[in-house]
Amino acid sequence: MLKELVGMMKWKSTMKKCKDMQPYTDEWWKTMTEALEMLPEDQRQAIMDNIVMMGVSL
Amino acid sequence: MPLMEGETMGDPVFEKKLEKLRNAMVFQKTDTTPNIASATGWQIYDSPYSTKEAYYDFKKLKDAIIGFANRYDFDAYEWNGATYCFPFTDALGGGAYQMDEKTGSLTVVDHNYIFPEEYKEYADDPAAFMRKAFARKYPNLTTPMFEKALTSFFTFGQYAAGADAMFKDEAHSPLMSPMSSIVMSPLEILNSSMRGIKDLALDIRRNKAELKYFLDANWEKVQHPGLKRNLQADRSDYVCDFYSAFLAHAFLSTKQFEELYWPYFKEALDEIFAAGKTIFIFSESEITRFYEFFQDVPKGRMILQVEQDDIRDLRRKLPNICLAGGFPIEMLGHGTPEECIDIAKSLIDDMGEGYILSASKVLAYPNDAKRENLLALNNFVREYRP
């Protein structure tokens, strides 16, 4: 639980830094994926792909 | 016998329901006919909450779902959690599902995020193309909006991850299939998510070669790897190991179905059955005209839930598949309790083994059912021993 909270805090701070970034550039996607710090590194891309898939589908 | 360390007491009600459904699937006689619910929207109308309240608050949604389950006590439930993603798609800028706040009803807007000249581009790198489609769908997205959407996505994920336990622990009932083990023929992805019915129907006639790039790539790079992963998963708490939905077949000719739909799905079925697994299929519209494709399905490995078919006719054509459905939804909404009981008795008597009672359509709108009819029907089915 504590690990998840720390991960969420890091995510929030990374997001804050990127708030003025132009969406949908390669750099933006890369940064958004890296921002999922509360997840293990090998799962971040899969989760981002899932978010994109659901966003398109729903 | 005392429990060993780490061992938990099974839930006899849950186990009995699961066994009843599985026995029906393999055409074994059950003490009473299994009765399953597909009431995505109606269960909210039957709750103290408005549709908007329930869709935007997972605690209220859970109250509505469990209240419905405990009131009617079905043997198993279908659950399409993805419908409940309004906070996620709203944060992104608005999704395909539109809610009429006055009636609470949901409609899906036909949408188009890929064009025939892009099918090859999708085939080269599906994940990269999906990001392009995402940008096309949400052109005004900002980073703060995306951050909010991510928070909603993870909140929803936590809720969805707990849905199985919610049904098992609080409704003492299994789900028909896991939400995470879905396999679809690639044409369904275009139909429901990316191209829309009208343009897809045109592509089938005018751009078939390009269309096949998409279908092959979606199968080989997306659906098939997912199927392989899910074949390894333990799904022992579900009635079936896999779920699929047939929607796009409704506007295909038999020849188009054979060429563009069935080959991918047949490959999936072959692998599912070779691994000793089972599948639950929900078929929208009518599927009887494609019955010959299903004649080779091994007996006892598939449950096919139908909507507008004559289920008695389909029983004769497909004696190898457990069928679900057949109860006319109009009677639940507009008939009397006595009429509902008469129809249920006739269906159960005619269908025999390998049959699961369910409504002929998903209960989605306020007038789809009356509480007294559903209570009378379920009380009867729970007691009736043909």
XYZ file of C-alpha atoms in Angstrom, chain B:
386
model
C -12.962 -32.307 8.987
C -10.878 -29.353 10.278
C -9.413 -27.090 7.647
C -5.697 -27.248 6.953
C -3.614 -24.077 7.186
C -4.297 -21.850 4.169
C -7.401 -23.825 3.216
C -10.677 -21.959 3.047
C -14.227 -23.173 3.471
C -15.971 -23.387 0.105
C -19.249 -21.586 -0.396
C -21.821 -24.364 -0.926
C -24.351 -22.039 -2.595
C -21.754 -20.750 -5.052
C -20.442 -24.267 -5.744
C -23.936 -25.636 -6.328
C -24.786 -22.904 -8.826
C -21.477 -23.359 -10.645
C -22.033 -27.116 -10.847
C -25.574 -26.651 -12.144
C -24.425 -24.382 -14.974
C -21.555 -26.672 -15.907
C -23.828 -29.693 -15.884
C -26.213 -27.898 -18.238
C -23.286 -27.121 -20.550
C -22.440 -30.847 -20.834
C -26.126 -31.840 -21.228
C -26.411 -33.522 -17.839
C -29.803 -33.354 -16.189
C -30.006 -30.719 -13.473
C -32.518 -30.633 -10.620
C -33.874 -27.318 -11.880
C -33.118 -25.363 -15.048
C -30.317 -22.815 -14.662
C -31.450 -19.220 -14.943
C -28.990 -16.448 -15.768
C -29.215 -12.659 -15.793
C -28.097 -10.155 -18.334
C -29.402 -6.892 -16.945
C -26.668 -4.338 -17.410
C -28.880 -1.256 -17.360
C -32.150 -2.456 -15.882
C -30.606 -3.466 -12.574
C -29.913 0.234 -11.984
C -33.519 1.255 -12.778
C -34.538 -1.353 -10.221
C -32.266 0.231 -7.590
C -32.677 3.417 -5.511
C -30.127 5.193 -7.743
C -30.395 7.122 -10.984
C -28.338 5.845 -13.896
C -25.992 8.793 -13.612
C -25.487 8.285 -9.872
C -24.626 4.622 -10.370
C -22.394 5.041 -13.408
C -20.327 7.740 -11.726
C -20.025 6.151 -8.292
C -18.755 2.589 -8.139
C -20.026 2.113 -4.566
C -23.576 2.913 -5.683
C -23.147 0.783 -8.765
C -22.046 -2.121 -6.600
C -25.066 -1.579 -4.309
C -27.356 -1.700 -7.365
C -25.745 -4.868 -8.762
C -25.689 -6.763 -5.476
C -29.194 -5.553 -4.585
C -30.432 -6.921 -7.907
C -28.594 -10.224 -7.414
C -29.967 -10.738 -3.921
C -33.496 -9.750 -4.904
C -33.829 -12.151 -7.838
C -31.205 -14.799 -6.989
C -30.164 -15.907 -10.476
C -27.776 -18.828 -10.868
C -25.118 -16.776 -12.681
C -24.535 -13.332 -14.109
C -23.097 -11.740 -17.189
C -21.095 -8.652 -16.493
C -19.891 -6.084 -18.971
C -17.986 -3.791 -16.696
C -16.527 -1.720 -19.507
C -19.859 0.055 -19.936
C -19.249 1.731 -16.603
C -16.300 3.775 -17.770
C -17.935 7.199 -18.040
C -15.558 8.945 -15.614
C -12.639 7.723 -17.750
C -13.989 8.711 -21.160
C -15.487 11.972 -19.835
C -12.068 13.002 -18.549
C -10.590 12.359 -21.989
C -13.215 14.503 -23.678
C -16.225 12.217 -24.152
C -16.617 8.643 -25.381
C -18.842 6.632 -27.672
C -21.482 5.883 -25.035
C -24.035 8.663 -24.674
C -26.320 8.829 -21.671
C -29.795 10.312 -21.859
C -30.027 11.804 -18.396
C -33.808 12.047 -18.575
C -34.443 8.376 -19.311
C -31.080 7.070 -18.123
C -30.711 5.054 -21.301
C -27.388 4.522 -23.075
C -26.727 4.660 -26.780
C -23.515 4.105 -28.693
C -22.534 6.616 -31.337
C -21.268 5.032 -34.545
C -17.676 6.171 -34.876
C -14.845 6.010 -37.340
C -11.168 6.337 -36.415
C -9.544 4.434 -39.260
C -9.839 4.685 -43.043
C -9.303 2.008 -45.690
C -5.980 3.477 -46.826
C -4.756 3.113 -43.218
C -5.447 -0.609 -42.777
C -1.912 -1.405 -43.953
C -0.480 1.142 -41.528
C -2.376 -0.562 -38.698
C -1.054 -3.928 -39.841
C 2.553 -2.716 -39.656
C 2.247 -1.571 -36.035
C -1.161 -1.954 -34.345
C -0.115 -0.274 -31.073
C 1.265 2.786 -32.863
C -1.866 3.086 -34.984
C -4.100 2.859 -31.922
C -2.301 5.886 -30.474
C -3.071 7.719 -33.722
C -6.744 6.695 -33.467
C -6.784 7.801 -29.823
C -5.477 11.244 -30.821
C -8.108 11.410 -33.556
C -10.876 10.607 -31.081
C -9.720 13.053 -28.392
C -8.284 16.021 -30.330
C -8.541 18.500 -27.448
C -6.833 16.404 -24.807
C -4.387 18.139 -22.462
C -1.958 16.557 -20.032
C -4.073 17.488 -16.964
C -7.106 15.876 -18.655
C -5.070 12.734 -19.312
C -3.927 12.677 -15.693
C -7.544 12.804 -14.533
C -8.456 10.034 -16.987
C -5.625 7.856 -15.685
C -6.882 8.269 -12.130
C -10.375 7.189 -13.280
C -8.889 4.291 -15.217
C -7.087 2.936 -12.160
C -10.116 3.471 -9.913
C -12.199 1.539 -12.415
C -9.468 -1.123 -12.643
C -9.599 -1.675 -8.887
C -13.370 -2.019 -9.036
C -13.255 -4.364 -12.051
C -10.551 -6.476 -10.444
C -12.839 -6.970 -7.453
C -15.970 -7.766 -9.470
C -15.460 -11.538 -9.459
C -15.060 -11.577 -5.694
C -18.054 -9.226 -5.353
C -20.351 -11.686 -7.161
C -18.844 -14.700 -5.416
C -18.809 -13.331 -1.861
C -21.920 -11.161 -1.835
C -24.230 -12.781 -4.413
C -22.900 -16.333 -3.948
C -22.994 -16.689 -7.715
C -20.474 -17.196 -10.491
C -19.993 -15.031 -13.557
C -20.564 -16.750 -16.879
C -17.055 -15.884 -18.063
C -14.122 -13.690 -17.054
C -14.006 -10.171 -18.402
C -10.283 -10.565 -19.042
C -10.536 -13.666 -21.274
C -12.252 -12.205 -24.290
C -11.619 -13.416 -27.807
C -13.263 -11.707 -30.766
C -13.117 -12.173 -34.476
C -11.140 -9.130 -35.716
C -14.084 -7.844 -37.736
C -15.840 -7.158 -34.408
C -13.058 -4.780 -33.375
C -13.617 -2.682 -36.467
C -17.374 -2.906 -36.114
C -17.658 -1.893 -32.480
C -14.602 0.283 -31.901
C -12.969 1.732 -34.966
C -14.827 1.848 -38.248
C -18.552 1.791 -37.571
C -21.204 -0.399 -39.149
C -21.926 1.671 -42.254
C -18.355 2.209 -43.415
C -17.298 -1.316 -42.519
C -20.142 -2.715 -44.624
C -18.888 -0.574 -47.532
C -15.279 -1.702 -47.014
C -16.361 -5.339 -47.241
C -17.640 -4.624 -50.730
C -15.132 -2.036 -51.960
C -11.885 -2.437 -50.005
C -11.676 -6.108 -49.134
C -7.937 -6.501 -49.868
C -7.053 -3.568 -47.572
C -9.507 -4.815 -44.958
C -7.734 -8.153 -44.815
C -4.486 -6.423 -43.791
C -6.296 -5.239 -40.683
C -8.010 -8.553 -39.953
C -4.821 -10.613 -40.303
C -2.735 -8.212 -38.222
C -5.351 -7.844 -35.487
C -5.564 -11.617 -35.209
C -1.840 -12.349 -35.371
C -0.534 -9.430 -33.311
C -3.368 -8.697 -30.854
C -6.088 -11.337 -30.495
C -4.034 -14.494 -30.858
C -1.285 -13.526 -28.368
C -4.062 -12.598 -25.905
C -5.722 -15.957 -26.452
C -2.431 -17.767 -25.833
C -1.912 -15.901 -22.546
C -5.449 -16.582 -21.372
C -5.221 -20.289 -22.186
C -2.759 -20.518 -19.285
C -5.052 -18.785 -16.774
C -7.012 -20.562 -14.044
C -10.710 -19.780 -14.601
C -12.142 -22.389 -12.269
C -14.485 -19.893 -10.557
C -16.288 -19.102 -13.823
C -18.832 -21.129 -15.742
C -16.763 -20.827 -18.954
C -13.100 -20.025 -19.561
C -13.618 -17.572 -22.437
C -16.119 -14.995 -23.613
C -16.995 -13.768 -27.065
C -19.702 -11.584 -28.570
C -21.108 -11.886 -32.073
C -22.410 -8.562 -33.331
C -21.017 -7.952 -36.817
C -22.365 -11.231 -38.235
C -25.784 -9.532 -38.300
C -24.971 -7.630 -41.502
C -22.845 -10.311 -43.221
C -23.911 -12.762 -45.889
C -23.000 -16.399 -45.317
C -20.214 -16.054 -47.883
C -18.789 -12.952 -46.197
C -19.007 -14.650 -42.805
C -17.149 -17.670 -44.134
C -14.408 -15.562 -45.672
C -13.919 -12.666 -43.252
C -15.267 -13.712 -39.872
C -15.145 -17.437 -39.275
C -11.503 -18.366 -40.148
C -10.073 -16.355 -37.232
C -12.772 -17.445 -34.813
C -12.436 -21.086 -35.868
C -8.732 -20.949 -35.095
C -9.547 -19.566 -31.658
C -12.133 -22.279 -31.018
C -9.749 -25.030 -32.115
C -7.113 -23.840 -29.662
C -9.624 -23.350 -26.834
C -11.049 -26.850 -27.271
C -7.618 -28.459 -27.763
C -6.645 -27.006 -24.372
C -9.763 -28.500 -22.763
C -11.335 -25.080 -22.210
C -14.859 -23.766 -22.758
C -16.439 -20.624 -24.208
C -19.567 -18.550 -23.613
C -20.794 -16.635 -26.657
C -23.378 -13.894 -26.640
C -24.904 -13.521 -30.093
C -26.791 -10.358 -30.886
C -29.542 -10.356 -33.502
C -30.008 -13.749 -35.229
C -27.432 -16.493 -35.790
C -29.426 -19.512 -36.983
C -28.520 -18.894 -40.636
C -24.859 -19.634 -39.715
C -25.638 -22.825 -37.771
C -23.629 -25.075 -40.111
C -20.395 -23.448 -38.947
C -21.127 -24.572 -35.392
C -22.006 -28.180 -36.126
C -18.461 -29.409 -35.416
C -18.210 -27.803 -31.987
C -17.537 -30.613 -29.495
C -20.582 -31.285 -27.337
C -20.416 -29.707 -23.927
C -17.740 -27.093 -24.667
C -19.787 -24.063 -25.635
C -22.724 -22.066 -24.303
C -24.377 -19.973 -27.006
C -26.729 -17.249 -25.820
C -29.064 -16.075 -28.555
C -31.303 -13.053 -28.989
C -33.821 -13.117 -31.836
C -33.535 -16.758 -32.941
C -36.246 -19.375 -32.669
C -34.439 -21.250 -29.932
C -36.419 -24.490 -30.431
C -35.424 -24.539 -34.101
C -31.801 -23.857 -33.187
C -31.928 -26.725 -30.649
C -32.828 -29.094 -33.492
C -30.060 -27.714 -35.707
C -27.372 -27.644 -32.990
C -27.854 -30.593 -30.641
C -24.177 -30.273 -29.663
C -24.321 -26.822 -28.057
C -25.878 -25.707 -24.779
C -28.209 -22.842 -25.650
C -29.233 -19.911 -23.484
C -31.983 -17.384 -24.107
C -35.422 -17.688 -25.596
C -37.553 -16.021 -22.958
C -39.336 -13.126 -24.752
C -38.325 -9.882 -23.122
C -41.649 -8.292 -24.143
C -43.429 -10.543 -21.658
C -41.169 -9.470 -18.814
C -42.029 -5.851 -19.493
C -45.657 -6.092 -20.576
C -47.035 -9.517 -19.609
C -48.445 -10.786 -16.345
C -46.654 -13.028 -13.825
C -48.901 -15.928 -14.865
C -48.074 -15.465 -18.539
C -44.347 -15.361 -17.728
C -44.613 -18.619 -15.787
C -46.522 -20.342 -18.606
C -43.891 -19.361 -21.165
C -41.016 -20.433 -18.916
C -42.649 -23.827 -18.300
C -43.155 -24.397 -22.006
C -39.561 -23.426 -22.823
C -38.062 -25.620 -20.113
C -40.217 -28.594 -21.124
C -39.368 -28.233 -24.811
C -35.661 -27.528 -24.513
C -34.692 -30.325 -22.118
C -31.035 -30.815 -21.194
C -28.389 -28.428 -22.479
C -30.530 -25.361 -21.881
C -30.141 -22.259 -19.729
C -33.055 -19.879 -19.306
C -32.421 -16.214 -20.009
C -34.230 -13.283 -21.574
C -34.185 -12.866 -25.344
C -32.402 -9.531 -24.984
C -30.249 -7.762 -22.433
C -32.501 -5.940 -19.964
C -31.375 -2.407 -20.687
C -34.322 -0.012 -20.523
C -36.880 0.812 -17.786
C -39.787 -0.923 -19.540
C -37.829 -4.103 -20.307
C -39.122 -5.778 -17.143
C -41.483 -5.395 -14.233
C -40.236 -6.410 -10.824
C -43.243 -8.637 -10.085
C -42.758 -10.519 -13.365
C -39.078 -11.173 -12.774
C -39.729 -12.279 -9.195
C -42.539 -14.627 -10.268
C -40.459 -16.057 -13.102
C -37.412 -16.712 -10.927
C -39.452 -18.198 -8.081
C -41.025 -20.581 -10.560
C -37.777 -21.592 -12.298
C -36.090 -22.165 -8.940
C -38.776 -24.677 -7.957
C -39.905 -26.286 -11.208
C -38.611 -29.814 -11.768
C -39.569 -30.998 -15.242
